Amino acid sequence: MSPTSLAVRRGSCLCKKVQFEIHGQPWTYVVCHCVNCQKFSGSAFMANAFFLFKDVMITEGKDHIKTYEDSITKSGQPLIRSFCGECGSSLFLRSVTTNLIIVNTGSIDDKLETDANIKVPKCEIFVENKRPWLLVQANDGRKARL
């Protein structure tokens, strides 16, 4: 195993009341341009790293985590969106139909530039909503939809 496969990534919300650890490697890393992710992130897109649900552990502030059930999604799959109830930082997304949790990479505290598994997105999804001025290069140079 490589050193990064055993690494523990740490993350938190803006106010640091919610803190978490991620064990294991991401399943994939994508940039999502769907309108719901734009609104949840407060940005033109949301950078998402997919991990196994069992590999993400809340270490502090579980009582500060609030959830919103996003039932009207472009994919048709309802998502549970988690955020800090104190500062409002978006943290996670979870589909009830998978064993994956989607972590907003902006909430990961550790440097991602040195992690080849998260350094560059694998693809972009829902590109029909992509802002025309935005240039995001996926790892393989292609655009994809889920």
N, CA and C atoms as an extended XYZ file, in Angstrom:
438
Properties=species:S:1:pos:R:3:atomname:S:1:resname:S:1:resid:I:1 pbc="F F F"
N         0.835       -1.193        0.000 N   MET     1
C         0.000        0.000        0.000 CA  MET     1
C         0.871        1.245        0.000 C   MET     1
N         0.411        2.239       -0.689 N   SER     2
C         1.140        3.502       -0.701 CA  SER     2
C         0.856        4.268        0.582 C   SER     2
N         1.715        5.236        0.942 N   PRO     3
C         1.490        6.009        2.163 CA  PRO     3
C         0.157        6.741        2.171 C   PRO     3
N        -0.305        7.223        1.004 N   THR     4
C        -1.568        7.963        0.995 CA  THR     4
C        -2.765        7.055        1.194 C   THR     4
N        -2.622        5.743        0.879 N   SER     5
C        -3.760        4.851        1.072 CA  SER     5
C        -4.048        4.639        2.553 C   SER     5
N        -3.055        4.846        3.415 N   LEU     6
C        -3.234        4.700        4.850 CA  LEU     6
C        -3.478        6.035        5.535 C   LEU     6
N        -3.381        7.103        4.788 N   ALA     7
C        -3.494        8.439        5.373 CA  ALA     7
C        -4.892        8.695        5.911 C   ALA     7
N        -4.930        9.524        6.924 N   VAL     8
C        -6.195       10.000        7.473 CA  VAL     8
C        -6.313       11.462        7.081 C   VAL     8
N        -7.393       11.793        6.398 N   ARG     9
C        -7.649       13.190        6.055 CA  ARG     9
C        -8.552       13.772        7.127 C   ARG     9
N        -8.332       15.023        7.460 N   ARG    10
C        -9.172       15.697        8.444 CA  ARG    10
C        -9.926       16.827        7.763 C   ARG    10
N       -11.105       17.095        8.275 N   GLY    11
C       -11.909       18.168        7.723 CA  GLY    11
C       -12.730       18.834        8.799 C   GLY    11
N       -13.306       19.977        8.431 N   SER    12
C       -14.112       20.725        9.397 CA  SER    12
C       -14.964       21.744        8.663 C   SER    12
N       -15.869       22.328        9.422 N   CYS    13
C       -16.659       23.444        8.914 CA  CYS    13
C       -15.879       24.739        9.179 C   CYS    13
N       -16.414       25.842        8.753 N   LEU    14
C       -15.749       27.135        8.908 CA  LEU    14
C       -15.502       27.499       10.367 C   LEU    14
N       -16.471       27.249       11.237 N   CYS    15
C       -16.325       27.626       12.648 CA  CYS    15
C       -15.608       26.556       13.471 C   CYS    15
N       -15.278       25.425       12.846 N   LYS    16
C       -14.559       24.309       13.479 CA  LYS    16
C       -15.379       23.560       14.525 C   LYS    16
N       -16.664       23.847       14.629 N   LYS    17
C       -17.488       23.114       15.601 CA  LYS    17
C       -17.762       21.693       15.129 C   LYS    17
N       -17.797       21.490       13.813 N   VAL    18
C       -17.919       20.142       13.260 CA  VAL    18
C       -16.554       19.754       12.708 C   VAL    18
N       -16.051       18.619       13.163 N   GLN    19
C       -14.777       18.103       12.673 CA  GLN    19
C       -14.951       16.630       12.335 C   GLN    19
N       -14.219       16.187       11.322 N   PHE    20
C       -14.351       14.794       10.891 CA  PHE    20
C       -13.028       14.267       10.375 C   PHE    20
N       -12.958       12.950       10.271 N   GLU    21
C       -11.805       12.260        9.701 CA  GLU    21
C       -12.293       11.371        8.569 C   GLU    21
N       -11.442       11.235        7.548 N   ILE    22
C       -11.730       10.348        6.427 CA  ILE    22
C       -10.601        9.331        6.358 C   ILE    22
N       -10.954        8.063        6.394 N   HIS    23
C        -9.988        6.971        6.266 CA  HIS    23
C       -10.217        6.323        4.903 C   HIS    23
N        -9.146        5.958        4.225 N   GLY    24
C        -9.302        5.305        2.931 CA  GLY    24
C        -9.238        6.288        1.777 C   GLY    24
N        -9.278        5.716        0.590 N   GLN    25
C        -9.133        6.494       -0.633 CA  GLN    25
C       -10.500        6.875       -1.202 C   GLN    25
N       -10.556        7.989       -1.924 N   PRO    26
C       -11.819        8.356       -2.569 CA  PRO    26
C       -12.153        7.376       -3.688 C   PRO    26
N       -13.434        7.140       -3.847 N   TRP    27
C       -13.910        6.306       -4.941 CA  TRP    27
C       -13.756        7.072       -6.259 C   TRP    27
N       -14.109        8.354       -6.226 N   THR    28
C       -13.907        9.232       -7.375 CA  THR    28
C       -13.964       10.678       -6.899 C   THR    28
N       -13.606       11.584       -7.785 N   TYR    29
C       -13.611       13.015       -7.496 CA  TYR    29
C       -14.181       13.714       -8.717 C   TYR    29
N       -15.300       14.400       -8.543 N   VAL    30
C       -15.960       15.053       -9.673 CA  VAL    30
C       -16.320       16.496       -9.339 C   VAL    30
N       -16.478       17.274      -10.378 N   VAL    31
C       -16.992       18.633      -10.243 CA  VAL    31
C       -18.435       18.592      -10.732 C   VAL    31
N       -19.350       19.002       -9.862 N   CYS    32
C       -20.772       18.969      -10.197 CA  CYS    32
C       -21.276       20.384      -10.475 C   CYS    32
N       -21.947       20.535      -11.613 N   HIS    33
C       -22.493       21.828      -12.017 CA  HIS    33
C       -24.013       21.888      -11.873 C   HIS    33
N       -24.628       20.894      -11.213 N   CYS    34
C       -26.088       20.937      -11.084 CA  CYS    34
C       -26.499       22.158      -10.258 C   CYS    34
N       -27.678       22.649      -10.509 N   VAL    35
C       -28.163       23.853       -9.830 CA  VAL    35
C       -28.211       23.644       -8.317 C   VAL    35
N       -28.597       22.447       -7.871 N   ASN    36
C       -28.688       22.195       -6.434 CA  ASN    36
C       -27.319       22.279       -5.764 C   ASN    36
N       -26.287       21.738       -6.399 N   CYS    37
C       -24.930       21.844       -5.835 CA  CYS    37
C       -24.431       23.289       -5.894 C   CYS    37
N       -24.802       24.016       -6.933 N   GLN    38
C       -24.432       25.431       -6.985 CA  GLN    38
C       -25.031       26.172       -5.797 C   GLN    38
N       -26.282       25.907       -5.512 N   LYS    39
C       -26.939       26.589       -4.391 CA  LYS    39
C       -26.390       26.122       -3.045 C   LYS    39
N       -26.131       24.812       -2.901 N   PHE    40
C       -25.619       24.269       -1.642 CA  PHE    40
C       -24.214       24.792       -1.346 C   PHE    40
N       -23.398       24.927       -2.396 N   SER    41
C       -22.022       25.399       -2.201 CA  SER    41
C       -21.927       26.922       -2.197 C   SER    41
N       -22.938       27.586       -2.761 N   GLY    42
C       -22.870       29.035       -2.883 CA  GLY    42
C       -21.875       29.466       -3.943 C   GLY    42
N       -21.606       28.582       -4.901 N   SER    43
C       -20.601       28.846       -5.921 CA  SER    43
C       -21.114       28.369       -7.279 C   SER    43
N       -20.277       28.489       -8.289 N   ALA    44
C       -20.649       28.091       -9.644 CA  ALA    44
C       -20.643       26.576       -9.821 C   ALA    44
N       -20.052       25.853       -8.889 N   PHE    45
C       -19.989       24.394       -8.941 CA  PHE    45
C       -19.641       23.884       -7.550 C   PHE    45
N       -19.657       22.562       -7.407 N   MET    46
C       -19.229       21.954       -6.150 CA  MET    46
C       -18.243       20.841       -6.470 C   MET    46
N       -17.077       20.892       -5.839 N   ALA    47
C       -16.058       19.856       -6.001 CA  ALA    47
C       -16.349       18.755       -4.985 C   ALA    47
N       -16.617       17.550       -5.475 N   ASN    48
C       -17.085       16.448       -4.642 CA  ASN    48
C       -16.135       15.262       -4.678 C   ASN    48
N       -15.749       14.788       -3.505 N   ALA    49
C       -14.972       13.552       -3.389 CA  ALA    49
C       -15.886       12.488       -2.786 C   ALA    49
N       -15.960       11.347       -3.445 N   PHE    50
C       -16.828       10.249       -3.011 CA  PHE    50
C       -16.014        9.258       -2.185 C   PHE    50
N       -16.475        8.973       -0.979 N   PHE    51
C       -15.827        8.007       -0.092 CA  PHE    51
C       -16.864        6.991        0.366 C   PHE    51
N       -16.387        5.857        0.873 N   LEU    52
C       -17.296        4.913        1.513 CA  LEU    52
C       -17.835        5.553        2.783 C   LEU    52
N       -19.115        5.382        3.031 N   PHE    53
C       -19.759        5.983        4.197 CA  PHE    53
C       -19.059        5.573        5.488 C   PHE    53
N       -18.649        4.321        5.575 N   LYS    54
C       -18.009        3.813        6.789 CA  LYS    54
C       -16.646        4.461        7.047 C   LYS    54
N       -16.060        5.101        6.039 N   ASP    55
C       -14.724        5.695        6.172 CA  ASP    55
C       -14.736        7.145        6.641 C   ASP    55
N       -15.908        7.728        6.824 N   VAL    56
C       -16.012        9.120        7.290 CA  VAL    56
C       -16.577        9.110        8.705 C   VAL    56
N       -15.803        9.653        9.642 N   MET    57
C       -16.212        9.671       11.048 CA  MET    57
C       -16.261       11.089       11.587 C   MET    57
N       -17.368       11.444       12.198 N   ILE    58
C       -17.488       12.743       12.857 CA  ILE    58
C       -16.738       12.634       14.179 C   ILE    58
N       -15.755       13.501       14.398 N   THR    59
C       -14.961       13.451       15.632 CA  THR    59
C       -15.382       14.512       16.636 C   THR    59
N       -16.012       15.574       16.161 N   GLU    60
C       -16.523       16.623       17.051 CA  GLU    60
C       -17.741       17.279       16.422 C   GLU    60
N       -18.681       17.665       17.266 N   GLY    61
C       -19.792       18.505       16.836 CA  GLY    61
C       -20.923       17.831       16.109 C   GLY    61
N       -21.118       16.539       16.336 N   LYS    62
C       -22.211       15.845       15.647 CA  LYS    62
C       -23.547       16.550       15.881 C   LYS    62
N       -23.727       17.117       17.069 N   ASP    63
C       -24.980       17.805       17.389 CA  ASP    63
C       -25.152       19.120       16.633 C   ASP    63
N       -24.083       19.617       16.004 N   HIS    64
C       -24.173       20.849       15.210 CA  HIS    64
C       -24.554       20.570       13.751 C   HIS    64
N       -24.527       19.301       13.348 N   ILE    65
C       -24.829       18.960       11.960 CA  ILE    65
C       -26.338       18.981       11.737 C   ILE    65
N       -26.741       19.735       10.740 N   LYS    66
C       -28.139       19.807       10.307 CA  LYS    66
C       -28.230       19.151        8.936 C   LYS    66
N       -29.412       18.666        8.605 N   THR    67
C       -29.590       18.025        7.305 CA  THR    67
C       -30.785       18.618        6.569 C   THR    67
N       -30.705       18.502        5.257 N   TYR    68
C       -31.793       18.921        4.379 CA  TYR    68
C       -32.014       17.797        3.373 C   TYR    68
N       -33.245       17.330        3.258 N   GLU    69
C       -33.544       16.298        2.273 CA  GLU    69
C       -33.855       16.966        0.941 C   GLU    69
N       -32.945       16.786        0.009 N   ASP    70
C       -33.054       17.364       -1.327 CA  ASP    70
C       -33.736       16.329       -2.219 C   ASP    70
N       -35.050       16.445       -2.362 N   SER    71
C       -35.810       15.423       -3.083 CA  SER    71
C       -36.026       15.752       -4.557 C   SER    71
N       -35.737       16.975       -4.962 N   ILE    72
C       -35.927       17.358       -6.365 CA  ILE    72
C       -34.551       17.593       -6.982 C   ILE    72
N       -33.929       16.492       -7.421 N   THR    73
C       -32.581       16.561       -7.976 CA  THR    73
C       -32.604       16.262       -9.465 C   THR    73
N       -31.611       16.741      -10.165 N   LYS    74
C       -31.501       16.523      -11.609 CA  LYS    74
C       -31.347       15.034      -11.935 C   LYS    74
N       -30.658       14.297      -11.048 N   SER    75
C       -30.447       12.865      -11.275 CA  SER    75
C       -31.682       12.037      -10.939 C   SER    75
N       -32.616       12.631      -10.192 N   GLY    76
C       -33.788       11.896       -9.755 CA  GLY    76
C       -33.570       11.134       -8.458 C   GLY    76
N       -32.341       11.134       -7.956 N   GLN    77
C       -32.007       10.457       -6.703 CA  GLN    77
C       -32.059       11.450       -5.552 C   GLN    77
N       -32.917       11.225       -4.550 N   PRO    78
C       -32.930       12.128       -3.395 CA  PRO    78
C       -31.582       12.102       -2.675 C   PRO    78
N       -31.171       13.243       -2.167 N   LEU    79
C       -29.910       13.361       -1.434 CA  LEU    79
C       -30.165       13.983       -0.070 C   LEU    79
N       -29.437       13.527        0.919 N   ILE    80
C       -29.435       14.160        2.228 CA  ILE    80
C       -28.209       15.069        2.247 C   ILE    80
N       -28.431       16.357        2.352 N   ARG    81
C       -27.332       17.328        2.377 CA  ARG    81
C       -27.093       17.742        3.824 C   ARG    81
N       -25.845       17.627        4.277 N   SER    82
C       -25.481       17.955        5.658 CA  SER    82
C       -24.650       19.222        5.693 C   SER    82
N       -24.928       20.046        6.694 N   PHE    83
C       -24.215       21.310        6.846 CA  PHE    83
C       -24.118       21.650        8.325 C   PHE    83
N       -23.229       22.576        8.660 N   CYS    84
C       -23.090       23.013       10.046 CA  CYS    84
C       -24.221       23.976       10.383 C   CYS    84
N       -24.925       23.694       11.463 N   GLY    85
C       -26.022       24.551       11.900 CA  GLY    85
C       -25.555       25.859       12.504 C   GLY    85
N       -24.279       25.953       12.833 N   GLU    86
C       -23.727       27.168       13.437 CA  GLU    86
C       -23.245       28.150       12.364 C   GLU    86
N       -22.357       27.695       11.468 N   CYS    87
C       -21.769       28.603       10.466 CA  CYS    87
C       -22.349       28.412        9.064 C   CYS    87
N       -23.085       27.326        8.839 N   GLY    88
C       -23.721       27.095        7.544 CA  GLY    88
C       -22.862       26.398        6.509 C   GLY    88
N       -21.640       26.025        6.852 N   SER    89
C       -20.759       25.363        5.880 CA  SER    89
C       -21.380       24.076        5.349 C   SER    89
N       -21.330       23.904        4.030 N   SER    90
C       -21.782       22.645        3.441 CA  SER    90
C       -20.698       21.595        3.662 C   SER    90
N       -21.118       20.396        4.056 N   LEU    91
C       -20.161       19.362        4.425 CA  LEU    91
C       -20.275       18.107        3.567 C   LEU    91
N       -21.446       17.459        3.588 N   PHE    92
C       -21.602       16.153        2.956 CA  PHE    92
C       -22.914       16.056        2.193 C   PHE    92
N       -22.942       15.088        1.282 N   LEU    93
C       -24.169       14.676        0.619 CA  LEU    93
C       -24.219       13.165        0.711 C   LEU    93
N       -25.410       12.634        0.837 N   ARG    94
C       -25.536       11.184        0.920 CA  ARG    94
C       -26.821       10.754        0.240 C   ARG    94
N       -26.691        9.745       -0.591 N   SER    95
C       -27.858        9.107       -1.182 CA  SER    95
C       -28.228        7.928       -0.294 C   SER    95
N       -29.491        7.752       -0.055 N   VAL    96
C       -29.921        6.636        0.783 CA  VAL    96
C       -29.803        5.299        0.053 C   VAL    96
N       -29.525        5.329       -1.243 N   THR    97
C       -29.460        4.096       -2.032 CA  THR    97
C       -28.042        3.563       -2.222 C   THR    97
N       -27.023        4.253       -1.705 N   THR    98
C       -25.643        3.783       -1.873 CA  THR    98
C       -24.921        3.757       -0.532 C   THR    98
N       -23.747        3.157       -0.533 N   ASN    99
C       -22.907        3.147        0.660 CA  ASN    99
C       -21.817        4.217        0.573 C   ASN    99
N       -22.052        5.221       -0.274 N   LEU   100
C       -21.076        6.298       -0.463 CA  LEU   100
C       -21.534        7.577        0.227 C   LEU   100
N       -20.563        8.374        0.622 N   ILE   101
C       -20.830        9.720        1.127 CA  ILE   101
C       -20.009       10.670        0.264 C   ILE   101
N       -20.607       11.762       -0.118 N   ILE   102
C       -19.944       12.752       -0.964 CA  ILE   102
C       -19.486       13.884       -0.057 C   ILE   102
N       -18.186       14.115       -0.049 N   VAL   103
C       -17.611       15.147        0.806 CA  VAL   103
C       -17.306       16.372       -0.045 C   VAL   103
N       -17.803       17.526        0.375 N   ASN   104
C       -17.454       18.786       -0.277 CA  ASN   104
C       -15.972       19.009       -0.001 C   ASN   104
N       -15.143       19.012       -1.042 N   THR   105
C       -13.695       19.073       -0.824 CA  THR   105
C       -13.252       20.371       -0.165 C   THR   105
N       -14.074       21.404       -0.217 N   GLY   106
C       -13.745       22.643        0.482 CA  GLY   106
C       -13.734       22.475        1.989 C   GLY   106
N       -14.356       21.405        2.488 N   SER   107
C       -14.377       21.162        3.934 CA  SER   107
C       -13.214       20.288        4.398 C   SER   107
N       -12.408       19.782        3.468 N   ILE   108
C       -11.247       18.965        3.837 CA  ILE   108
C       -10.089       19.902        4.167 C   ILE   108
N        -9.560       19.776        5.393 N   ASP   109
C        -8.511       20.683        5.864 CA  ASP   109
C        -7.138       20.350        5.302 C   ASP   109
N        -6.859       19.087        5.091 N   ASP   110
C        -5.540       18.675        4.626 CA  ASP   110
C        -5.326       19.099        3.181 C   ASP   110
N        -4.071       19.342        2.834 N   LYS   111
C        -3.743       19.723        1.463 CA  LYS   111
C        -4.095       18.587        0.517 C   LYS   111
N        -4.803       18.913       -0.528 N   LEU   112
C        -5.177       17.908       -1.510 CA  LEU   112
C        -4.223       17.895       -2.697 C   LEU   112
N        -3.425       18.935       -2.830 N   GLU   113
C        -2.544       19.053       -3.990 CA  GLU   113
C        -1.529       17.920       -4.057 C   GLU   113
N        -1.208       17.315       -2.913 N   THR   114
C        -0.219       16.242       -2.893 CA  THR   114
C        -0.861       14.866       -3.013 C   THR   114
N        -2.164       14.797       -3.059 N   ASP   115
C        -2.883       13.530       -3.133 CA  ASP   115
C        -3.324       13.294       -4.574 C   ASP   115
N        -2.676       12.364       -5.236 N   ALA   116
C        -2.971       12.100       -6.649 CA  ALA   116
C        -4.402       11.637       -6.865 C   ALA   116
N        -5.041       11.076       -5.834 N   ASN   117
C        -6.409       10.584       -5.973 CA  ASN   117
C        -7.452       11.695       -5.926 C   ASN   117
N        -7.091       12.867       -5.446 N   ILE   118
C        -8.045       13.971       -5.350 CA  ILE   118
C        -7.518       15.212       -6.064 C   ILE   118
N        -6.308       15.186       -6.525 N   LYS   119
C        -5.666       16.369       -7.091 CA  LYS   119
C        -6.443       16.966       -8.259 C   LYS   119
N        -6.890       16.131       -9.173 N   VAL   120
C        -7.584       16.596      -10.373 CA  VAL   120
C        -8.905       15.828      -10.496 C   VAL   120
N       -10.003       16.523      -10.750 N   PRO   121
C       -11.287       15.828      -10.901 CA  PRO   121
C       -11.240       14.799      -12.027 C   PRO   121
N       -11.971       13.712      -11.837 N   LYS   122
C       -12.055       12.675      -12.876 CA  LYS   122
C       -12.955       13.132      -14.014 C   LYS   122
N       -13.993       13.904      -13.672 N   CYS   123
C       -14.906       14.388      -14.704 CA  CYS   123
C       -15.754       15.528      -14.147 C   CYS   123
N       -16.509       16.125      -15.033 N   GLU   124
C       -17.490       17.142      -14.679 CA  GLU   124
C       -18.865       16.567      -14.997 C   GLU   124
N       -19.840       16.858      -14.140 N   ILE   125
C       -21.187       16.356      -14.390 CA  ILE   125
C       -22.177       17.515      -14.433 C   ILE   125
N       -23.279       17.282      -15.128 N   PHE   126
C       -24.324       18.285      -15.343 CA  PHE   126
C       -23.739       19.559      -15.963 C   PHE   126
N       -22.930       19.335      -16.991 N   VAL   127
C       -22.223       20.442      -17.644 CA  VAL   127
C       -23.163       21.387      -18.389 C   VAL   127
N       -24.407       20.970      -18.606 N   GLU   128
C       -25.355       21.888      -19.249 CA  GLU   128
C       -25.638       23.103      -18.367 C   GLU   128
N       -25.315       23.007      -17.073 N   ASN   129
C       -25.487       24.133      -16.145 CA  ASN   129
C       -24.180       24.866      -15.855 C   ASN   129
N       -23.126       24.467      -16.526 N   LYS   130
C       -21.807       25.060      -16.294 CA  LYS   130
C       -21.805       26.512      -16.749 C   LYS   130
N       -21.242       27.371      -15.928 N   ARG   131
C       -21.130       28.786      -16.293 CA  ARG   131
C       -20.206       28.910      -17.501 C   ARG   131
N       -20.578       29.703      -18.489 N   PRO   132
C       -19.795       29.766      -19.728 CA  PRO   132
C       -18.376       30.292      -19.539 C   PRO   132
N       -18.127       31.043      -18.494 N   TRP   133
C       -16.803       31.609      -18.252 CA  TRP   133
C       -15.896       30.666      -17.478 C   TRP   133
N       -16.435       29.534      -17.027 N   LEU   134
C       -15.707       28.635      -16.139 CA  LEU   134
C       -14.925       27.591      -16.922 C   LEU   134
N       -13.645       27.498      -16.630 N   LEU   135
C       -12.792       26.485      -17.241 CA  LEU   135
C       -12.314       25.538      -16.151 C   LEU   135
N       -12.831       24.313      -16.152 N   VAL   136
C       -12.390       23.271      -15.229 CA  VAL   136
C       -11.931       22.114      -16.090 C   VAL   136
N       -10.712       21.669      -15.878 N   GLN   137
C       -10.183       20.568      -16.669 CA  GLN   137
C       -10.259       19.277      -15.873 C   GLN   137
N       -11.050       18.341      -16.353 N   ALA   138
C       -11.111       17.023      -15.723 CA  ALA   138
C        -9.869       16.236      -16.109 C   ALA   138
N        -9.577       15.211      -15.347 N   ASN   139
C        -8.365       14.425      -15.513 CA  ASN   139
C        -8.203       13.873      -16.918 C   ASN   139
N        -9.283       13.374      -17.493 N   ASP   140
C        -9.187       12.780      -18.816 CA  ASP   140
C        -9.580       13.749      -19.927 C   ASP   140
N        -9.905       14.982      -19.554 N   GLY   141
C       -10.238       15.989      -20.540 CA  GLY   141
C       -11.651       15.885      -21.078 C   GLY   141
N       -12.401       14.870      -20.640 N   ARG   142
C       -13.764       14.695      -21.132 CA  ARG   142
C       -14.761       15.209      -20.111 C   ARG   142
N       -15.957       15.458      -20.587 N   LYS   143
C       -17.057       15.852      -19.718 CA  LYS   143
C       -18.016       14.671      -19.633 C   LYS   143
N       -18.608       14.490      -18.480 N   ALA   144
C       -19.492       13.339      -18.299 CA  ALA   144
C       -20.743       13.737      -17.548 C   ALA   144
N       -21.728       12.867      -17.612 N   ARG   145
C       -22.967       13.022      -16.832 CA  ARG   145
C       -23.187       11.738      -16.063 C   ARG   145
N       -23.714       11.870      -14.871 N   LEU   146
C       -24.094       10.671      -14.101 CA  LEU   146
C       -25.465       10.226      -14.514 C   LEU   146
